[in-house]
PDB file of C-alpha atoms in Angstrom:
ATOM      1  CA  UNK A  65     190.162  94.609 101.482  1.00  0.00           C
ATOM      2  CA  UNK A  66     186.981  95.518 100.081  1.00  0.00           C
ATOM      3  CA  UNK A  67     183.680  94.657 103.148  1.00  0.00           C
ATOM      4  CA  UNK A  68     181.205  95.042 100.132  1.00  0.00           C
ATOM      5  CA  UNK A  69     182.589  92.475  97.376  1.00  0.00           C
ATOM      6  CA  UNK A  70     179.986  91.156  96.220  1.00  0.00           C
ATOM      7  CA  UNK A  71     178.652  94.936  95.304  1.00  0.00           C
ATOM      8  CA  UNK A  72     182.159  95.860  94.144  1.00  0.00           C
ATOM      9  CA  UNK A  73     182.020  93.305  91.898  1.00  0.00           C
ATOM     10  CA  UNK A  74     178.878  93.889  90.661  1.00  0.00           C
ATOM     11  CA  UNK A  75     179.701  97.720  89.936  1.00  0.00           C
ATOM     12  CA  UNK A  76     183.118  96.471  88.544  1.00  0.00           C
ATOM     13  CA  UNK A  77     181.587  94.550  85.724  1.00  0.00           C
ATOM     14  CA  UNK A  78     178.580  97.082  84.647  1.00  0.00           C
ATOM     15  CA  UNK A  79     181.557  99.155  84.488  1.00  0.00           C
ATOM     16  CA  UNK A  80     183.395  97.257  82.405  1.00  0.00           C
ATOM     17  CA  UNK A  81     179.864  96.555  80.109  1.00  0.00           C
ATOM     18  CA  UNK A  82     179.756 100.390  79.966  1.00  0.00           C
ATOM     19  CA  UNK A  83     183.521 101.422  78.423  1.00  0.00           C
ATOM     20  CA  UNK A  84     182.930  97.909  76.265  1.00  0.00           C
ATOM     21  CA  UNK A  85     179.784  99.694  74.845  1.00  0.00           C
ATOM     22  CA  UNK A  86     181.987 102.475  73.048  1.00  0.00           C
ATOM     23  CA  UNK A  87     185.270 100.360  72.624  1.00  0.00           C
ATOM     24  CA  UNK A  88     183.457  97.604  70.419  1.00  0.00           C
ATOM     25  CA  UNK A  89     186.490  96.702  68.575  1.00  0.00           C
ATOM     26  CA  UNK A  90     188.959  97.106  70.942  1.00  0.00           C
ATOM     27  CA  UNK A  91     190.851  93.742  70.971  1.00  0.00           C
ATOM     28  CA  UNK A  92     192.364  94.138  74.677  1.00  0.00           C
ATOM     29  CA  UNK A  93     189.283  94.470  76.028  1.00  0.00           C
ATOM     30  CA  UNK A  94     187.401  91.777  73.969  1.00  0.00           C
ATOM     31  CA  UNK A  95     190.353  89.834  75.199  1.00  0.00           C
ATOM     32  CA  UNK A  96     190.199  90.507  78.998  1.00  0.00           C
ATOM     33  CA  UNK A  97     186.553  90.027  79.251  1.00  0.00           C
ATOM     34  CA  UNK A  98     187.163  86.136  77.647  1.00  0.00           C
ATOM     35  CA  UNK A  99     189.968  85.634  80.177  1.00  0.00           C
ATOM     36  CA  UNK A 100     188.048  86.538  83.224  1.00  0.00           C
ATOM     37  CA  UNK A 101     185.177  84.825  81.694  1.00  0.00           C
ATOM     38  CA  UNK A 102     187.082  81.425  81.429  1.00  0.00           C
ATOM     39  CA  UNK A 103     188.770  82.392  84.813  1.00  0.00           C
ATOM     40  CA  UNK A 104     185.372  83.077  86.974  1.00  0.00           C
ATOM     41  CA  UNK A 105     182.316  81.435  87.080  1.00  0.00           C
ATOM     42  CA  UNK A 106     180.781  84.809  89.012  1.00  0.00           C
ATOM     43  CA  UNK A 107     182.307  87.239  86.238  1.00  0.00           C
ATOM     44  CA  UNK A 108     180.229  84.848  83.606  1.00  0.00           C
ATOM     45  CA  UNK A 109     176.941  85.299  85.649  1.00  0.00           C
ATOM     46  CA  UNK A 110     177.393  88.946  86.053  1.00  0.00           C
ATOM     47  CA  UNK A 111     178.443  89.458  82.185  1.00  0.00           C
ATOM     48  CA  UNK A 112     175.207  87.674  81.483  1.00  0.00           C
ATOM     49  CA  UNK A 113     173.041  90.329  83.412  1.00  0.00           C
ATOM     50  CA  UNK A 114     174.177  92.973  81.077  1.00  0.00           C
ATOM     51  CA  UNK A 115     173.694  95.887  83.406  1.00  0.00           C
ATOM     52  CA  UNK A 116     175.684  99.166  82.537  1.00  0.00           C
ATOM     53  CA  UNK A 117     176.649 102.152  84.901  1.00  0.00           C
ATOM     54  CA  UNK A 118     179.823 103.952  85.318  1.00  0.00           C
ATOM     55  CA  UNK A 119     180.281 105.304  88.813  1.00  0.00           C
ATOM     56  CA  UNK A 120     181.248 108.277  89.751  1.00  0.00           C
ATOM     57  CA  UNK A 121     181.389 108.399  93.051  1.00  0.00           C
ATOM     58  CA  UNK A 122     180.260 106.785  96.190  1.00  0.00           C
ATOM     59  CA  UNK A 123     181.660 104.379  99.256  1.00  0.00           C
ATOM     60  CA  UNK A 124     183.994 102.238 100.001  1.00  0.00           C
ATOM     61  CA  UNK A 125     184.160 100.048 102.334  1.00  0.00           C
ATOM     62  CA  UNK A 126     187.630  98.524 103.093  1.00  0.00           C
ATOM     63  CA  UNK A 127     189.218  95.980 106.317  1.00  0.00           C
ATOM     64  CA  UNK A 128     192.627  97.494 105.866  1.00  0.00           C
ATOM     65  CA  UNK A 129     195.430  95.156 107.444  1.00  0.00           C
ATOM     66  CA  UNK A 130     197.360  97.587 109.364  1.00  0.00           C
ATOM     67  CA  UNK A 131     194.772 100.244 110.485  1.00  0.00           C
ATOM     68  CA  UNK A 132     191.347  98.320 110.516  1.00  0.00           C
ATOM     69  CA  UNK A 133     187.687  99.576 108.813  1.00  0.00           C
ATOM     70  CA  UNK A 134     187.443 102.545 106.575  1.00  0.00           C
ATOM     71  CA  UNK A 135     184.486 104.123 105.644  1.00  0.00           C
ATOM     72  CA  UNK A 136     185.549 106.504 102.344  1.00  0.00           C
ATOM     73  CA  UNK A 137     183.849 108.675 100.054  1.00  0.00           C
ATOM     74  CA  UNK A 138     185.262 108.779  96.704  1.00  0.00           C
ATOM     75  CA  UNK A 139     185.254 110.746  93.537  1.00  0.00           C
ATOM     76  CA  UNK A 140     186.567 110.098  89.501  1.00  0.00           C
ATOM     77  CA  UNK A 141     187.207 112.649  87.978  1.00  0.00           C
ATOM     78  CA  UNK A 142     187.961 112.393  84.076  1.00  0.00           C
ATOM     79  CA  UNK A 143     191.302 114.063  83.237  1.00  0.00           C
ATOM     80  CA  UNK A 144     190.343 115.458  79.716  1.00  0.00           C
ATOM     81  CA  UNK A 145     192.745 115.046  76.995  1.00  0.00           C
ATOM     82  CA  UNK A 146     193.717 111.540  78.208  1.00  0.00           C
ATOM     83  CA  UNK A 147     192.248 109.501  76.332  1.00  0.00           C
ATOM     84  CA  UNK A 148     189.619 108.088  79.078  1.00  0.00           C
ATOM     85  CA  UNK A 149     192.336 108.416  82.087  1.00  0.00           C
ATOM     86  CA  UNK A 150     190.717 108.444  85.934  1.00  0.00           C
ATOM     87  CA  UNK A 151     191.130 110.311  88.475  1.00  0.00           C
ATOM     88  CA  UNK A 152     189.853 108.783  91.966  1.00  0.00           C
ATOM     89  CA  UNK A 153     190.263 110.422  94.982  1.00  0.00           C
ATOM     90  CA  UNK A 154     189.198 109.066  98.461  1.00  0.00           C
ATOM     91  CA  UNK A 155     188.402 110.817 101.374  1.00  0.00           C
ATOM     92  CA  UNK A 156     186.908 110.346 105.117  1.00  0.00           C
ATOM     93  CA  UNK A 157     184.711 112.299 106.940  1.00  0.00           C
ATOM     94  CA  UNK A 158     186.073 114.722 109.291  1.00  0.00           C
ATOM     95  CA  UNK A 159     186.513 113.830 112.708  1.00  0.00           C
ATOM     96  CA  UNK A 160     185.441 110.292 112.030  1.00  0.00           C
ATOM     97  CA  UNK A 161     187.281 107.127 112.899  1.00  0.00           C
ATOM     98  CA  UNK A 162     187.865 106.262 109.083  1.00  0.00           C
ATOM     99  CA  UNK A 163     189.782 110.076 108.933  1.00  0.00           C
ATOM    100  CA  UNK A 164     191.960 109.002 112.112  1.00  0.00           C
ATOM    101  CA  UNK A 165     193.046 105.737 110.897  1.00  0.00           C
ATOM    102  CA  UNK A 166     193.581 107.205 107.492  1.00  0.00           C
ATOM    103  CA  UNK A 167     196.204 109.771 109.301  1.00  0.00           C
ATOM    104  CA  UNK A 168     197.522 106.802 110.655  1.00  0.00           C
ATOM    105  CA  UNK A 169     198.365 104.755 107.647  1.00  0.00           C
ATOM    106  CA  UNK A 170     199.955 108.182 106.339  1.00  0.00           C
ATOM    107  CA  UNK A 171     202.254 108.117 109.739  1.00  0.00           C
ATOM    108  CA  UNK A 172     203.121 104.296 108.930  1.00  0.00           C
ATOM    109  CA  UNK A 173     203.596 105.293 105.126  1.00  0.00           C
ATOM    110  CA  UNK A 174     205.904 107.814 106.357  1.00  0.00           C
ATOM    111  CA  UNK A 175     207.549 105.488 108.747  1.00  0.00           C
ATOM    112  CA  UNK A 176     208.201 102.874 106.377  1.00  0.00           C
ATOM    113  CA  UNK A 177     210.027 105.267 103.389  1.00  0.00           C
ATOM    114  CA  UNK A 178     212.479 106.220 105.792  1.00  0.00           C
TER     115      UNK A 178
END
């Protein structure tokens, strides 16, 4: 759903490079990053760039099937005493079409759990 991939990507790995820098023995993670390593030839090429950053916030930019483009801000907030638990919250911009067709997909939600 993601319009930006190749940046989502991008930010997804220099992510994951950032929690691996504090969780060096954690055997999950060691784990996951070999399986997506065998598993994807553009995970390997990003993994070798080493770049680190945790995002906190920014946009997304999604093709959603049922209501079309969105254009949302979001936020992570850390929920303290978690033990590294997110919070992400998305939002649109007032007024905007991403903010009507995110009403929309809350009317469909609504629709469909009845």
């Amino acid at each position: 759903m993601h319009r930006d991939w190749s940046r989502v990507t991008t930010d997804a790995v220099a992510g994951i490079r950032a929690v691996s820098a504090t969780h060096l023995d954690d055997e999950v993670l060691t784990a996951l990053v070999g399986e997506l390593s065998i598993a994807s030839a553009v995970f390997r090429q990003l993994w070798a760039r080493h770049d680190v950053h945790l995002r906190t916030g920014g946009t997304s930019l999604l093709d959603h099937p049922e209501v079309g483009p969105l254009d949302l801000r979001h936020e992570k907030l850390t929920v303290a005493g978690t033990d590294g638990q997110t919070l992400v919250a998305y939002h649109a911009e007032p007024n905007s079409p991403s903010a009507d067709a995110l009403q929309l997909l809350g009317t469909l939600a609504a629709h469909a759990h009845r």
